[in-house]
mmCIF file of C-alpha atoms and ligand atoms in Angstrom:
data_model
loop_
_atom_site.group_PDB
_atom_site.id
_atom_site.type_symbol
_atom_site.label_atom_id
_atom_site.label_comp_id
_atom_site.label_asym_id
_atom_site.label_seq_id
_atom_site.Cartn_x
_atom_site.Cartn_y
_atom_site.Cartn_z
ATOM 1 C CA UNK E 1 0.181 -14.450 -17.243
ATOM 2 C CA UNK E 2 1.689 -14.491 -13.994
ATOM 3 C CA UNK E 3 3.102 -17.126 -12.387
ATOM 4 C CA UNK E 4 2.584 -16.977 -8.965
ATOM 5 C CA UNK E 5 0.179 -19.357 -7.240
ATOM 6 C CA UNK E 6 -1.050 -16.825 -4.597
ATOM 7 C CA UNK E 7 -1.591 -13.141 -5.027
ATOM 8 C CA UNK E 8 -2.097 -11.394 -1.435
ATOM 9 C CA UNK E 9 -2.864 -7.726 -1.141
ATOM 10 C CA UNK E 10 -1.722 -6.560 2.129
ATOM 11 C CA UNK E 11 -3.038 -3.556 3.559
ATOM 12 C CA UNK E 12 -3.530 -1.291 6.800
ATOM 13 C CA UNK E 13 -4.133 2.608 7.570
ATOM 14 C CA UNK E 14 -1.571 4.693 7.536
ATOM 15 C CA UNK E 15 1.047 4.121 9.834
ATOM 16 C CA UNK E 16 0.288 0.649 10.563
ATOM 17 C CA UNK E 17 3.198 -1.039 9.644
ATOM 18 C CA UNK E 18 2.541 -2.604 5.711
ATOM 19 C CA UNK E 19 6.059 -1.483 4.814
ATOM 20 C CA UNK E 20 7.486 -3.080 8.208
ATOM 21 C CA UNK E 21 5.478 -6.476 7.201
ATOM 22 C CA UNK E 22 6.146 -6.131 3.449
ATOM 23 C CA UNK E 23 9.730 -5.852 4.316
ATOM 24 C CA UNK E 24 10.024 -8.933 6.482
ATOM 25 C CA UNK E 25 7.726 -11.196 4.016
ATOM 26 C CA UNK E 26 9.881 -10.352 0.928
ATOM 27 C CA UNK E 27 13.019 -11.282 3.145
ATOM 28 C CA UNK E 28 10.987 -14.669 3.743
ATOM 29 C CA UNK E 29 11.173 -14.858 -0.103
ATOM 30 C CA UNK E 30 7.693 -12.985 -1.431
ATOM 31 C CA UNK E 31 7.745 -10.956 -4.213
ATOM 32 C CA UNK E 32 6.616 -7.997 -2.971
ATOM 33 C CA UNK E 33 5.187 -5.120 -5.309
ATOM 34 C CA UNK E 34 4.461 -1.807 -3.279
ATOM 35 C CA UNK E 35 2.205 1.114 -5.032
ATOM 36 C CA UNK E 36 3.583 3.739 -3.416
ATOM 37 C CA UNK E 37 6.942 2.813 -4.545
ATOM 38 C CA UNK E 38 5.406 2.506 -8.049
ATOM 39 C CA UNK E 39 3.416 6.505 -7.475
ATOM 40 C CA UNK E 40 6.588 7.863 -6.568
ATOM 41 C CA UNK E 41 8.485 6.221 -9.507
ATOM 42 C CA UNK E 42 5.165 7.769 -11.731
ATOM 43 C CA UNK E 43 5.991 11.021 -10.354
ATOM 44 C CA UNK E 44 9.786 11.025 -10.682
ATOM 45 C CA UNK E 45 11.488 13.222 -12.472
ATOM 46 C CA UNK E 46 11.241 10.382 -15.851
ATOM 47 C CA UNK E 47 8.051 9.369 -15.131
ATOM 48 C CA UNK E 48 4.964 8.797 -17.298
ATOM 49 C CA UNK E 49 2.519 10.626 -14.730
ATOM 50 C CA UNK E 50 4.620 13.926 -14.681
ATOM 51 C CA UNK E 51 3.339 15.172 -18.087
ATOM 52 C CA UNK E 52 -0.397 14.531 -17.401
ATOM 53 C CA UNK E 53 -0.077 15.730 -14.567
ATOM 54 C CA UNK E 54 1.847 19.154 -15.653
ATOM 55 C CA UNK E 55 -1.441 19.271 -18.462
ATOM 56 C CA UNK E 56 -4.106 18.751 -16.010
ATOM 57 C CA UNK E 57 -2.586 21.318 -13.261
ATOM 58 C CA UNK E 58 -0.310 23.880 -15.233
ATOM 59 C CA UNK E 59 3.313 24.142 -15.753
ATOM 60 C CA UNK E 60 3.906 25.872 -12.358
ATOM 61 C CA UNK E 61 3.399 22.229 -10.351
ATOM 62 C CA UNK E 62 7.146 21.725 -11.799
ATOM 63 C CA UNK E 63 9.991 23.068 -9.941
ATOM 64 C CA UNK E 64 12.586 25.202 -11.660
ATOM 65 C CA UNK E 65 14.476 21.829 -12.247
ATOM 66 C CA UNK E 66 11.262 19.820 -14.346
ATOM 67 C CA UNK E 67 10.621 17.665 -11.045
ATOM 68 C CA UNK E 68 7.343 17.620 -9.267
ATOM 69 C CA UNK E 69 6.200 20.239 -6.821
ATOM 70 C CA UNK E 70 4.871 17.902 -4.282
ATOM 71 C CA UNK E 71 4.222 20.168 -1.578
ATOM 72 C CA UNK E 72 2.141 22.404 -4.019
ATOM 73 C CA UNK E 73 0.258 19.690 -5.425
ATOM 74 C CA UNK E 74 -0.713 18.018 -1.867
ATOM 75 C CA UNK E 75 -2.344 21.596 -0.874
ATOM 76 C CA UNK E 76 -4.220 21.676 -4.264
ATOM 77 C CA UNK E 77 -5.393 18.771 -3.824
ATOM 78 C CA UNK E 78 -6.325 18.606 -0.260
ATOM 79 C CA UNK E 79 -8.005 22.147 -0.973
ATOM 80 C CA UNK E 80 -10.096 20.674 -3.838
ATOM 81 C CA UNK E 81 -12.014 17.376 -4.187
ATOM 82 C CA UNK E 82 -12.436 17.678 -7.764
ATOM 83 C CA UNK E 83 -8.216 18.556 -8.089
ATOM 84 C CA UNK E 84 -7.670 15.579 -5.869
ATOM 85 C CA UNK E 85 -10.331 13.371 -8.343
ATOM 86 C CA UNK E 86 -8.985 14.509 -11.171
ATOM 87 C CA UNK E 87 -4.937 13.545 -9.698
ATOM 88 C CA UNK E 88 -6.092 10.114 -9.104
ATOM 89 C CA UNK E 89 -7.967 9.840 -12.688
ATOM 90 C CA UNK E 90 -4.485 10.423 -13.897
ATOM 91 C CA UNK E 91 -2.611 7.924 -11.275
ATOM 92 C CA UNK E 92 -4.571 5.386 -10.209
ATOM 93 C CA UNK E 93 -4.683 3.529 -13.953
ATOM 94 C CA UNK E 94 -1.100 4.048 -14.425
ATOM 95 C CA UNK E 95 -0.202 2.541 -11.112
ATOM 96 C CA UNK E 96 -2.548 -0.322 -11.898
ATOM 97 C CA UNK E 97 -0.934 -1.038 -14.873
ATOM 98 C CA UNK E 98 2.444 -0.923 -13.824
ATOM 99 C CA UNK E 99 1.487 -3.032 -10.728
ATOM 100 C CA UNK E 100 0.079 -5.589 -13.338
ATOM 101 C CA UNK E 101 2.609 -5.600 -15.634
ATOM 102 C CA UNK E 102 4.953 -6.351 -12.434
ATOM 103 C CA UNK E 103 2.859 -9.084 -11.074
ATOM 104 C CA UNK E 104 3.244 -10.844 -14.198
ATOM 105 C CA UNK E 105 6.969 -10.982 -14.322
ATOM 106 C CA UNK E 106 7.210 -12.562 -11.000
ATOM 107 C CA UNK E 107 8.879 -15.941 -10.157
ATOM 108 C CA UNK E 108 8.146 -16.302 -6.402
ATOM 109 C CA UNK E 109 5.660 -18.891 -5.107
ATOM 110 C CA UNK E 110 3.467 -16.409 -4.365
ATOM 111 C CA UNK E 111 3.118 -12.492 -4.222
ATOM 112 C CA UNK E 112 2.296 -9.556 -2.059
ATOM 113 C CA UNK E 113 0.556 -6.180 -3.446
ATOM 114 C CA UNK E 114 0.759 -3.389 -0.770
ATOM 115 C CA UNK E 115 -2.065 -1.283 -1.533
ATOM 116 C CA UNK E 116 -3.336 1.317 1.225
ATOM 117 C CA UNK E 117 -6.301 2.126 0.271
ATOM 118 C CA UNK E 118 -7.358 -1.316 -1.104
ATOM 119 C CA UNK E 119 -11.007 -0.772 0.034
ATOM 120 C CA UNK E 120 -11.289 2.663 -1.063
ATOM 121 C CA UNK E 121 -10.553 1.695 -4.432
ATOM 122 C CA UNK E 122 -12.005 -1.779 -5.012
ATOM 123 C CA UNK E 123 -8.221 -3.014 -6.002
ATOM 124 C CA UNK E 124 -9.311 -6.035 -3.797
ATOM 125 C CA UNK E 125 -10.787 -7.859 -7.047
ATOM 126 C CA UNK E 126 -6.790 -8.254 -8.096
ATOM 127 C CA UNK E 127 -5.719 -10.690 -4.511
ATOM 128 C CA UNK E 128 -7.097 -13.909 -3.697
ATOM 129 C CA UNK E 129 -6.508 -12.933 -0.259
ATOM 130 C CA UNK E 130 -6.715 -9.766 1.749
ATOM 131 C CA UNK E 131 -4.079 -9.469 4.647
ATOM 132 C CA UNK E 132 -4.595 -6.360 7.142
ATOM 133 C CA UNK E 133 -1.833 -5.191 9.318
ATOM 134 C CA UNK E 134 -3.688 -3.684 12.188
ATOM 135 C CA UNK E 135 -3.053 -1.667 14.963
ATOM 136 C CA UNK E 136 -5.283 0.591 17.833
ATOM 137 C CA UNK E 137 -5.539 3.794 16.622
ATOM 138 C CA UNK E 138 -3.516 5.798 19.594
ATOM 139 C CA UNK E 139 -0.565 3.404 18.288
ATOM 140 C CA UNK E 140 -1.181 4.683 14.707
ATOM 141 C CA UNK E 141 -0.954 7.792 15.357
ATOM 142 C CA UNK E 142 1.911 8.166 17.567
ATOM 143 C CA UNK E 143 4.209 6.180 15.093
ATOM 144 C CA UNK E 144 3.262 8.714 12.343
ATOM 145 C CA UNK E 145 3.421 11.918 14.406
ATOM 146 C CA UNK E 146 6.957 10.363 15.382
ATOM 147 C CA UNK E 147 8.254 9.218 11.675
ATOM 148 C CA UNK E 148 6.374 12.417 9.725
ATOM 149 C CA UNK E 149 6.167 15.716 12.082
ATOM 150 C CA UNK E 150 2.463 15.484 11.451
ATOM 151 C CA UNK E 151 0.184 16.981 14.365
ATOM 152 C CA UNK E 152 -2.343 14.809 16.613
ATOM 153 C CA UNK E 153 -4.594 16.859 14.318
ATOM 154 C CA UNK E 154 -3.467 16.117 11.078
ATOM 155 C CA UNK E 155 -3.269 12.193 11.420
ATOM 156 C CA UNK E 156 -6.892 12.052 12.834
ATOM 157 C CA UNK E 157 -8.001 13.695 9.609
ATOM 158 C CA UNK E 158 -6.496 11.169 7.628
ATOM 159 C CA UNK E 159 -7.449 8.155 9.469
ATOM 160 C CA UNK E 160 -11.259 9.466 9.146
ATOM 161 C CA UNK E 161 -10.658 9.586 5.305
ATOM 162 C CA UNK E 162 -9.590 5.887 5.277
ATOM 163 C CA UNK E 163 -11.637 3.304 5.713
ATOM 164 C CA UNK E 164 -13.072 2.517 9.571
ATOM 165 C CA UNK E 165 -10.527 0.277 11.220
ATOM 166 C CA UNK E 166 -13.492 -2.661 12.194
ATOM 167 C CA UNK E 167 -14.903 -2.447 8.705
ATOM 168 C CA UNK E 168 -10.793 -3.053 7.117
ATOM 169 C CA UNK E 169 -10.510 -6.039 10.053
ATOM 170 C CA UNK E 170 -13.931 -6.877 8.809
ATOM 171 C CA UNK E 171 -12.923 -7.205 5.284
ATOM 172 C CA UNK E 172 -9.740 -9.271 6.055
ATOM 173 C CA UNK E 173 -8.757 -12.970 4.996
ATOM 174 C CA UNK E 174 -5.851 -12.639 7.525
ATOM 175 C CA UNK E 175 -4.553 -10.548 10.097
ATOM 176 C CA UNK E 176 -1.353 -9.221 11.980
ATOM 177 C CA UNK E 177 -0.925 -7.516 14.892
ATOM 178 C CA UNK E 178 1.264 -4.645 14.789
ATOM 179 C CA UNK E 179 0.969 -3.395 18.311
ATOM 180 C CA UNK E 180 3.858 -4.686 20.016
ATOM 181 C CA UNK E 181 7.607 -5.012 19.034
ATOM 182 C CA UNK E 182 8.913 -4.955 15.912
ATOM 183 C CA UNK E 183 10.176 -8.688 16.979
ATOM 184 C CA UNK E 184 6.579 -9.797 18.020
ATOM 185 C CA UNK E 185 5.763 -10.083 14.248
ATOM 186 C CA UNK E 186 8.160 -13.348 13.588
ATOM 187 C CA UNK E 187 5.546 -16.028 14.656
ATOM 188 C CA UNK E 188 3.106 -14.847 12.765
ATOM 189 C CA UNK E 189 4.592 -13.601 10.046
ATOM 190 C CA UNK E 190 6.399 -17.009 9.527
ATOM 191 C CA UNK E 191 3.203 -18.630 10.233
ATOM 192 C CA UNK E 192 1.328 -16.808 7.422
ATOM 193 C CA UNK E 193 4.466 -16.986 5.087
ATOM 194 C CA UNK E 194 4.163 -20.983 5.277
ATOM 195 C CA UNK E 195 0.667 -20.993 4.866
ATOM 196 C CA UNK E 196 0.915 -18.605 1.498
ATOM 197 C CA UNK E 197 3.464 -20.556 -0.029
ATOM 198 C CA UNK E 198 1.766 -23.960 0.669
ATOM 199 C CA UNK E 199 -0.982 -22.737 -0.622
ATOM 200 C CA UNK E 200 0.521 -21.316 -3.919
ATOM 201 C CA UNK E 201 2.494 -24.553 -4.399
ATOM 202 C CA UNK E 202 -0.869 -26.529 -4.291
ATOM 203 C CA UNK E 203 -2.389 -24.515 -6.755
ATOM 204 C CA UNK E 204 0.411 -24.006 -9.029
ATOM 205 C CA UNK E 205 0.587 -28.014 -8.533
ATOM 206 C CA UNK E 206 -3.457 -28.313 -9.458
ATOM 207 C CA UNK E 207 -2.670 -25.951 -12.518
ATOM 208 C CA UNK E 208 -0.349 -27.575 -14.590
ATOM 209 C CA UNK E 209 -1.441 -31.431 -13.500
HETATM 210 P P1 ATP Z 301 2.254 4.373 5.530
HETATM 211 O O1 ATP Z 301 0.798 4.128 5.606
HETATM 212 O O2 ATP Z 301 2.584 5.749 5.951
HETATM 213 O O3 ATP Z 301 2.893 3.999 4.232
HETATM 214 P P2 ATP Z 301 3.027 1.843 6.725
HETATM 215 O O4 ATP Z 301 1.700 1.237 7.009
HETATM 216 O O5 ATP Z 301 3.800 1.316 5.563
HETATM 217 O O6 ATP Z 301 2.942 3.418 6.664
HETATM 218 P P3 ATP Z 301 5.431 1.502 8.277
HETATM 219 O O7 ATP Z 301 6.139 2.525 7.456
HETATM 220 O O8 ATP Z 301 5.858 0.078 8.158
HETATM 221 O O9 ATP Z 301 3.856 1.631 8.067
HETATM 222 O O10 ATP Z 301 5.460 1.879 9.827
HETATM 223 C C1 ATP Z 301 5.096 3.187 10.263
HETATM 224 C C2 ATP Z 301 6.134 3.706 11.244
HETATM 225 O O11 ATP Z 301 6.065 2.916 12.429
HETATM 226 C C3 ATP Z 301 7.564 3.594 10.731
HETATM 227 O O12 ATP Z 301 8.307 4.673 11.220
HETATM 228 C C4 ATP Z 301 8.033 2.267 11.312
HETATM 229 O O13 ATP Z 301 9.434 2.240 11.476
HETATM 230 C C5 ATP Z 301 7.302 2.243 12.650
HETATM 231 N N1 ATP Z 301 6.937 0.886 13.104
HETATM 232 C C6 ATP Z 301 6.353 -0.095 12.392
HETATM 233 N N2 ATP Z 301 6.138 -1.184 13.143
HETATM 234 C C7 ATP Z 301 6.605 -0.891 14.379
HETATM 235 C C8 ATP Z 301 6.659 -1.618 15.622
HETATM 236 N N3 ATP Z 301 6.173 -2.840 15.750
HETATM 237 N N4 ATP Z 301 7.196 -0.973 16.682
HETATM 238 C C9 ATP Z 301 7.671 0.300 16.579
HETATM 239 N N5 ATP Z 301 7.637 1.034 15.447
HETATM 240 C C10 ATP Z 301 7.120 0.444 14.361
#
């Protein structure tokens, strides 16, 4: 059992800033558990996805050195809807698990799961709150064309694949604003990290009264 007070999953489309935000809330003393952290770590070179994975796609989606062949297995599965089901049949329980399994060892008031595509994969049901970092999409997609190399192209096609940016907002228990400074996050980050922990506090008072 976990002993947090508060579990939050934070989300956002791509780009928006949920690392930036994550960052900044686990300095503020959140325990933060991130699944793409967690996918990579499935898919490193040790990890428990990389055999599956080598079953369900063939030995060639290694690299001469036994690590992943990420750049192969990103056009297979952007090529094939079933290749790209069949990927997530193999990581999405794994990453679940291990995001579990990390939630319960945590000793912070309350706790953050970054999850991108929360919607998209009903992960909600684990948070007792939604937070969505939000930003306009012409501010999405600059930052990633400037941190990735992607085209204009490339990051509208990913935005459509993600859930509509009014139906995310839509969906939210709480929001921040990513379209300004980095520094234009404090207030409201603070304000929401005060909130979360008073919160978790109360309840983690209510539970073992
Ligand atoms: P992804 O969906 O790709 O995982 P993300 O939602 O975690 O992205 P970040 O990685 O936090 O988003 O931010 C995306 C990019 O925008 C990064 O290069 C980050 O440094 C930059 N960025 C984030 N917030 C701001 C800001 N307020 N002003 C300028 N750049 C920012």
């Amino acid at each position: 059992m976990s002993c947090v007070g508060l579990v939050v999953a934070l989300t956002g489309g791509i780009g928006s800033g949920k690392t930036t935000v994550a960052d900044r809330l686990a300095e503020l003393g959140a325990g933060v558990i991130d699944t793409d952290e967690i996918s990579r770590a499935l898919t490193a070179r040790d990890g428990a996805a990389l055999a599956p994975i080598a079953d369900a796609f063939g030995p060639d989606i290694r690299l001469a050195d036994g690590t992943l062949d990420r750049a192969r297995l990103r056009r297979r599965v952007f090529a094939d809807p079933a290749a790209r089901a069949q990927l997530e049949s193999i990581l999405h329980p794994l990453i679940e698990a291990t995001m579990l399994e990390r939630l319960a060892a945590l000793q912070t008031d309350y706790a953050v799961l970054v999850i991108p595509l929360l919607f998209e994969t009903g992960q909600q049901r684990h948070a007792d709150r939604v937070l969505v970092v939000d930003v306009p999409e012409s501010i999405q997609i600059a930052r990633v064309m400037e941190r990735s190399g992607l085209s204009e192209t490339e990051v509208r096609r990913i935005i459509a694949s993600q859930i509509p940016r009014q139906e995310r907002n839509a969906r939210a228990d709480d929001r921040i604003d990513n379209s300004g400074e980095r520094v234009d996050l404090e207030p409201r980050l603070h304000e929401l990290h005060t909130a979360y922990t008073q919160i978790a506090v109360k309840r983690s008072r209510s539970i073992h009264a």
